[in-house]
PDB file of C-alpha atoms in Angstrom:
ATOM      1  CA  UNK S  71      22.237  16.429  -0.654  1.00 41.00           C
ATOM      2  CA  UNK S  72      21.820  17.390  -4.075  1.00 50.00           C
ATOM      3  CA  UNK S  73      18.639  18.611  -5.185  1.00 75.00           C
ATOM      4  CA  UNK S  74      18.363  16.109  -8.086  1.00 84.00           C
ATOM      5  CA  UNK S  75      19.273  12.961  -5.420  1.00 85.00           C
ATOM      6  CA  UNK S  76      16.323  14.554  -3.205  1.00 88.00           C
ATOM      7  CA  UNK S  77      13.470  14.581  -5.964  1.00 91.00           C
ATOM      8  CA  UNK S  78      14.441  11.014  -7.145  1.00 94.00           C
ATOM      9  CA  UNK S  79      13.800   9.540  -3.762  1.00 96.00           C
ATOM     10  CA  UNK S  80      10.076  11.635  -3.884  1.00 97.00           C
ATOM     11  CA  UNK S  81      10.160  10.066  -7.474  1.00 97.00           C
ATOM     12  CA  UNK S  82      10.842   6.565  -6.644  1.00 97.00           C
ATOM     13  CA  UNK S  83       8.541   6.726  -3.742  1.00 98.00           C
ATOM     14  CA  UNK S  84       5.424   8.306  -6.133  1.00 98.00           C
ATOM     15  CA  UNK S  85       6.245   5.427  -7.848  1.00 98.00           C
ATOM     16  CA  UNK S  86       6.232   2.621  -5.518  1.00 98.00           C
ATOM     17  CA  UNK S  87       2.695   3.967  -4.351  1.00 98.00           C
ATOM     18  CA  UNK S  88       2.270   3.864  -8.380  1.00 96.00           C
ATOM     19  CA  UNK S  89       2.797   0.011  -7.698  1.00 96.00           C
ATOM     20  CA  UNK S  90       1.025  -0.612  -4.029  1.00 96.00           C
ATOM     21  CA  UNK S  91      -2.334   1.042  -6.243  1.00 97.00           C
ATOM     22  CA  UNK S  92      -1.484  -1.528  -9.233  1.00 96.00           C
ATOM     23  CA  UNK S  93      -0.842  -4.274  -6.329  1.00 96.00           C
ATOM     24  CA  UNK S  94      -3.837  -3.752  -5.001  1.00 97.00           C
ATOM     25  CA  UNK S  95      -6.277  -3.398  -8.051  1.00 96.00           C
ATOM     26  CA  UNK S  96      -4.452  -7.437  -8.430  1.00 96.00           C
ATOM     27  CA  UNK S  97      -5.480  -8.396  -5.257  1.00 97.00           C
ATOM     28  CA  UNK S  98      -9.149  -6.827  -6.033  1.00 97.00           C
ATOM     29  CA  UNK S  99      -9.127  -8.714  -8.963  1.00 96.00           C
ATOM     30  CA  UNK S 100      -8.065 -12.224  -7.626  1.00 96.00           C
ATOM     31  CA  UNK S 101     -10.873 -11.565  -4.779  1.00 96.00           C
ATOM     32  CA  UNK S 102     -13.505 -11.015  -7.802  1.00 97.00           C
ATOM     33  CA  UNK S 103     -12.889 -13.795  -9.327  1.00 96.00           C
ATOM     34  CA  UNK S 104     -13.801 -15.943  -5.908  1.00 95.00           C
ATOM     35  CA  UNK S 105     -16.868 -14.042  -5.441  1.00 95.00           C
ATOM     36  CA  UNK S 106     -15.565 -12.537  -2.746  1.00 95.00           C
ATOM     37  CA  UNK S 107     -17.307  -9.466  -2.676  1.00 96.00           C
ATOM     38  CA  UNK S 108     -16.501  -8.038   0.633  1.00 95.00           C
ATOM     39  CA  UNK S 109     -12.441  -8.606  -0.041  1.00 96.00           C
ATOM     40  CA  UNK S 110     -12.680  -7.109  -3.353  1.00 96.00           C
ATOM     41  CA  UNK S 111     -13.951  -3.527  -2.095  1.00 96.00           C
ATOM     42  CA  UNK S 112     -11.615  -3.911   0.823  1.00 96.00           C
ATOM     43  CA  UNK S 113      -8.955  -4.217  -1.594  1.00 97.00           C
ATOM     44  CA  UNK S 114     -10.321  -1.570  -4.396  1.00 98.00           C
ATOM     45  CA  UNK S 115     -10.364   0.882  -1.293  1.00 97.00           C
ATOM     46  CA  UNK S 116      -6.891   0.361  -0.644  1.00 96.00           C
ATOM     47  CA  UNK S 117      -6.237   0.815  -3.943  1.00 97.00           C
ATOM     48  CA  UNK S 118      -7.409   4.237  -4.346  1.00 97.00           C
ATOM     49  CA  UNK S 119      -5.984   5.208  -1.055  1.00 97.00           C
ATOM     50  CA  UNK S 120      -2.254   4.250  -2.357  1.00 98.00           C
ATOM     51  CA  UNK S 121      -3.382   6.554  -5.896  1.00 98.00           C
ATOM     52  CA  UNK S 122      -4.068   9.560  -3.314  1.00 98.00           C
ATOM     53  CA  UNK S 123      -0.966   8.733  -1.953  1.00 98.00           C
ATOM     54  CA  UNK S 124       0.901   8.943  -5.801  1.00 98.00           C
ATOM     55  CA  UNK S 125      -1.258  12.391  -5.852  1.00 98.00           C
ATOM     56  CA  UNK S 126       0.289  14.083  -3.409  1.00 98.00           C
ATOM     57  CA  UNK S 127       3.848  13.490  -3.631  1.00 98.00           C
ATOM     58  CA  UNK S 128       3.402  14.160  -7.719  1.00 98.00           C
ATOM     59  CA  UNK S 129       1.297  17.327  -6.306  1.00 98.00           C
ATOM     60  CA  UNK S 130       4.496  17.938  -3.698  1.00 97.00           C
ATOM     61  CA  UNK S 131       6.842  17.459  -6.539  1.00 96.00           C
ATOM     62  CA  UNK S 132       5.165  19.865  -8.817  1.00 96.00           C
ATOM     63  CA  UNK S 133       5.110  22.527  -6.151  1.00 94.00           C
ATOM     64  CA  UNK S 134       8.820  22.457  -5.634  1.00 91.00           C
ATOM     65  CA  UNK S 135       8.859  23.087  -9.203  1.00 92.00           C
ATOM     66  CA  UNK S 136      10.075  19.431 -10.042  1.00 92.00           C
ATOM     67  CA  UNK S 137       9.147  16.912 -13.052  1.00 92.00           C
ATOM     68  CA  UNK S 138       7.681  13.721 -11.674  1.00 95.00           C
ATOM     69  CA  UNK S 139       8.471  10.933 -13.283  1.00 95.00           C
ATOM     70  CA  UNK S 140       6.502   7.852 -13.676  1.00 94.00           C
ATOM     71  CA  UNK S 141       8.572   4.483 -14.399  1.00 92.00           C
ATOM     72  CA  UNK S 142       6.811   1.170 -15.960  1.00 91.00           C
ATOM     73  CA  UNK S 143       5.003  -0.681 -13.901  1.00 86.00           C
ATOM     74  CA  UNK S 144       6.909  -4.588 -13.030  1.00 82.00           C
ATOM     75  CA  UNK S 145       4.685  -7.240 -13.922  1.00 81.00           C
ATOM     76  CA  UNK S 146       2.901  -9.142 -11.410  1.00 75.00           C
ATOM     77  CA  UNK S 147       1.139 -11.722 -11.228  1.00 77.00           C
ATOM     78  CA  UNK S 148      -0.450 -12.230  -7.783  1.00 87.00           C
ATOM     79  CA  UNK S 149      -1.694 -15.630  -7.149  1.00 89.00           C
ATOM     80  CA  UNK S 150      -3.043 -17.145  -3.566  1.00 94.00           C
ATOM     81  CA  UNK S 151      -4.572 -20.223  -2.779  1.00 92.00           C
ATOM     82  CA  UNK S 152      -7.176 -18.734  -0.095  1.00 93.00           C
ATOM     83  CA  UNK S 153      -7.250 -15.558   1.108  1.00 94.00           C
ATOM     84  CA  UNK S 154      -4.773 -16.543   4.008  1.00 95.00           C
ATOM     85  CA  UNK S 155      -2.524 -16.738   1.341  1.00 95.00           C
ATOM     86  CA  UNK S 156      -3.242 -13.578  -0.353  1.00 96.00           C
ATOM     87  CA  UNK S 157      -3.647 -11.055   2.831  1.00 96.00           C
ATOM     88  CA  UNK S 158       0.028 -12.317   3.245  1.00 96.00           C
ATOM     89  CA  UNK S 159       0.742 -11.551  -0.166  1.00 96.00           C
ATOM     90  CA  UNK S 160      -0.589  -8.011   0.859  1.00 96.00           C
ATOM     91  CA  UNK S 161       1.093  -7.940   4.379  1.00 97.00           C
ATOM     92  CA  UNK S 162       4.457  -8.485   2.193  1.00 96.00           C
ATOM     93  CA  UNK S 163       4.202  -6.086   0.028  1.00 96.00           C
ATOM     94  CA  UNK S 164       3.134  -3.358   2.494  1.00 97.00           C
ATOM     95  CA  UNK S 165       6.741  -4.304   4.260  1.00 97.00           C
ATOM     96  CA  UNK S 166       8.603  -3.500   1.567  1.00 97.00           C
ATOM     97  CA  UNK S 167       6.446   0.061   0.983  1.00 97.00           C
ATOM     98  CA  UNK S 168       7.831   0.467   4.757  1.00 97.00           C
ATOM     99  CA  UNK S 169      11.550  -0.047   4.124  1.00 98.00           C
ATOM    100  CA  UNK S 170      11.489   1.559   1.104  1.00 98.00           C
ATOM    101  CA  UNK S 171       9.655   4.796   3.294  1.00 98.00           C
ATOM    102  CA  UNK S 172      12.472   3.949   6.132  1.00 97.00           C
ATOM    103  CA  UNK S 173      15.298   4.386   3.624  1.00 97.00           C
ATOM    104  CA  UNK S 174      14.048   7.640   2.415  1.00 97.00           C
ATOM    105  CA  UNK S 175      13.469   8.931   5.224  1.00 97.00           C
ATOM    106  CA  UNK S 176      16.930   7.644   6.779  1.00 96.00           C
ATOM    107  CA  UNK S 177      18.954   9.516   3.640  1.00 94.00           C
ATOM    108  CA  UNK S 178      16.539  12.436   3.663  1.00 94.00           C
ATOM    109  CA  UNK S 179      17.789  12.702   7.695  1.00 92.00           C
ATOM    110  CA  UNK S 180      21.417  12.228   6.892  1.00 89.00           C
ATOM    111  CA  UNK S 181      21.420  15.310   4.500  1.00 83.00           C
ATOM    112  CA  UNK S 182      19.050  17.381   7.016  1.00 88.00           C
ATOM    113  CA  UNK S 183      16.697  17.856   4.633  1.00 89.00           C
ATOM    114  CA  UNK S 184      13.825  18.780   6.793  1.00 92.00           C
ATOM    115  CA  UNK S 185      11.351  20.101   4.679  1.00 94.00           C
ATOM    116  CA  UNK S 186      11.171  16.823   2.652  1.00 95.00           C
ATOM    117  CA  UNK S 187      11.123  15.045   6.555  1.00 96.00           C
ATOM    118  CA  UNK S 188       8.653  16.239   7.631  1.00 96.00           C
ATOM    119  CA  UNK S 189       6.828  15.722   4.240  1.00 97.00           C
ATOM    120  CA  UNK S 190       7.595  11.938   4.483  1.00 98.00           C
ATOM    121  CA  UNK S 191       6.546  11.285   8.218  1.00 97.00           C
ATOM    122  CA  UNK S 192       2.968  11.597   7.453  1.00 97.00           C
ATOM    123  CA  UNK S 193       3.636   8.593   4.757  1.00 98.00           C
ATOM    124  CA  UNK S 194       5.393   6.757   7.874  1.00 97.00           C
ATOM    125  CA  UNK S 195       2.817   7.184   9.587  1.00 96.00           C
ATOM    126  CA  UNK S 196      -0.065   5.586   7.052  1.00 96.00           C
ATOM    127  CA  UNK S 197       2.384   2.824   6.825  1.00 96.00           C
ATOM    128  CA  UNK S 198       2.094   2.526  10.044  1.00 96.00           C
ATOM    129  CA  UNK S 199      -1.548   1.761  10.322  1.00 95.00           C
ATOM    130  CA  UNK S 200      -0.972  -0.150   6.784  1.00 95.00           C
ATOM    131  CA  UNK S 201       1.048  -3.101   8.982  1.00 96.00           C
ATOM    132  CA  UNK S 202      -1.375  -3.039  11.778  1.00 96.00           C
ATOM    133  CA  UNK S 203      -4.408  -3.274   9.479  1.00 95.00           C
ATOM    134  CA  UNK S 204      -2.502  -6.310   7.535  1.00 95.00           C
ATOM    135  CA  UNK S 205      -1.615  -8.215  10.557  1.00 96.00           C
ATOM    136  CA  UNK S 206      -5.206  -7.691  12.552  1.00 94.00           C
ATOM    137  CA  UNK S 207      -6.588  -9.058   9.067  1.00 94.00           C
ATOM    138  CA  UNK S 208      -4.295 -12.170   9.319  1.00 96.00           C
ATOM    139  CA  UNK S 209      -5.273 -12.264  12.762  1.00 94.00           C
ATOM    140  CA  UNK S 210      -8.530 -12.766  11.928  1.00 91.00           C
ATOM    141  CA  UNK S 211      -8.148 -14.963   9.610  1.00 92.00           C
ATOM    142  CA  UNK S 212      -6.434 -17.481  12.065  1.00 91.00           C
ATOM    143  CA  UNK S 213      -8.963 -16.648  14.191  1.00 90.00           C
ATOM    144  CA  UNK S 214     -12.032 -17.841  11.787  1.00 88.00           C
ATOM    145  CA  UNK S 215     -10.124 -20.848  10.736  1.00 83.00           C
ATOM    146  CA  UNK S 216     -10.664 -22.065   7.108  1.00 76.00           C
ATOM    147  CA  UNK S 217     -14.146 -23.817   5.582  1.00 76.00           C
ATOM    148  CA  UNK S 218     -16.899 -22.084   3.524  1.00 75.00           C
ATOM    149  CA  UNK S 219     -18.701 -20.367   6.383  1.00 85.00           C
ATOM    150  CA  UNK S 220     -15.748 -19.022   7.694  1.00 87.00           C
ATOM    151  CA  UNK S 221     -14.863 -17.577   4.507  1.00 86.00           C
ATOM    152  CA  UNK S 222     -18.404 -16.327   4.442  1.00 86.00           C
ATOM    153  CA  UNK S 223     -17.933 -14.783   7.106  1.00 87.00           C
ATOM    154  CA  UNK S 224     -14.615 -13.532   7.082  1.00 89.00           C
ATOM    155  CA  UNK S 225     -15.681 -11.736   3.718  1.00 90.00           C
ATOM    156  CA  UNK S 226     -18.196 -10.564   5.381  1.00 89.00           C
ATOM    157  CA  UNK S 227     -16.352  -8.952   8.137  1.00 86.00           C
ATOM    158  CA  UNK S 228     -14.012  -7.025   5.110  1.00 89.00           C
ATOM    159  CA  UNK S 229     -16.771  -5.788   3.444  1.00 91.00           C
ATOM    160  CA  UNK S 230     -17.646  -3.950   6.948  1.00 90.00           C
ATOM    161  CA  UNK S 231     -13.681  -3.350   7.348  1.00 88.00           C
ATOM    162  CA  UNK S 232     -14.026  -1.027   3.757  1.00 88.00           C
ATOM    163  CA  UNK S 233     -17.374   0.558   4.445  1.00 88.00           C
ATOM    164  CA  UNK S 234     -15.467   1.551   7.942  1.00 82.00           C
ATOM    165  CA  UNK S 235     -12.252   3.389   6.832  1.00 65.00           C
TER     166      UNK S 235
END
């Protein structure tokens, strides 16, 4: 594989972490304007976790001696009408962070790149607990049911979920 082809996956991968942050500062923002307090750190945690993530493949980047490269952001406009609605909106989003990390790491494979590999298998592996985390949250959410003290409650429970990781 071509150096250049190598550093635009890492590119395009710093940058769809660029957009999971963005995606979730959204997300933190549709749960502030509900007053839900406990949703909105939840999601403002996850949001600086994805910027570490952008961190250290721009830091990885710059220590092979490559430019990282930061594309524009897509506009989007998340909109749920409960938080059912929205923690799919999350779930969905985190699937497509997956594949994207699955493709990489299938062409990175291919060329026997193993340096970049193993790089990438730590990110598999936070995606990893990124889908788990998603669908135990949904989970719980069908669990609760729907109605103002569940809601209470439910934000309650993701306000200990972000003082916890």
């Amino acid at each position: 594989m071509a150096n250049k082809k190598r550093y635009n996956i890492l590119n395009e991968l710093m940058n769809i972490e660029f957009q999971a942050h963005y995606y979730y500062i959204q997300a933190a923002a549709w749960a502030a304007s509900r007053n839900l307090d406990g949703c909105c750190n939840f999601f403002l945690k996850h949001a600086k976790e994805e910027y570490s993530h952008v961190m250290k493949i721009f830091q990885y980047l710059v220590d092979l001696g490559e430019k990282a490269t930061f594309s524009d952001l897509p506009k989007s406009d998340i909109n749920a009408n409960d938080v059912e609605g929205i923690f799919s909106l999350v779930y969905e989003h985190e699937v497509g962070v997956t594949k994207a990390y699955d493709k990489a790491i299938a062409n990175i494979l291919e060329e026997k790149d193993n340096q970049i590999f193993c790089f990438l298998q730590w990110f598999a592996s936070e995606q990893d607990e990124e889908m788990a985390l998603c669908r135990r949250i949904l989970d719980k959410i069908k669990l609760i049911g729907s109605g103002p003290h569940a809601l209470y409650l439910f934000d309650q429970e993701m306000a200990k979920i972000a003082s916890e990781s």
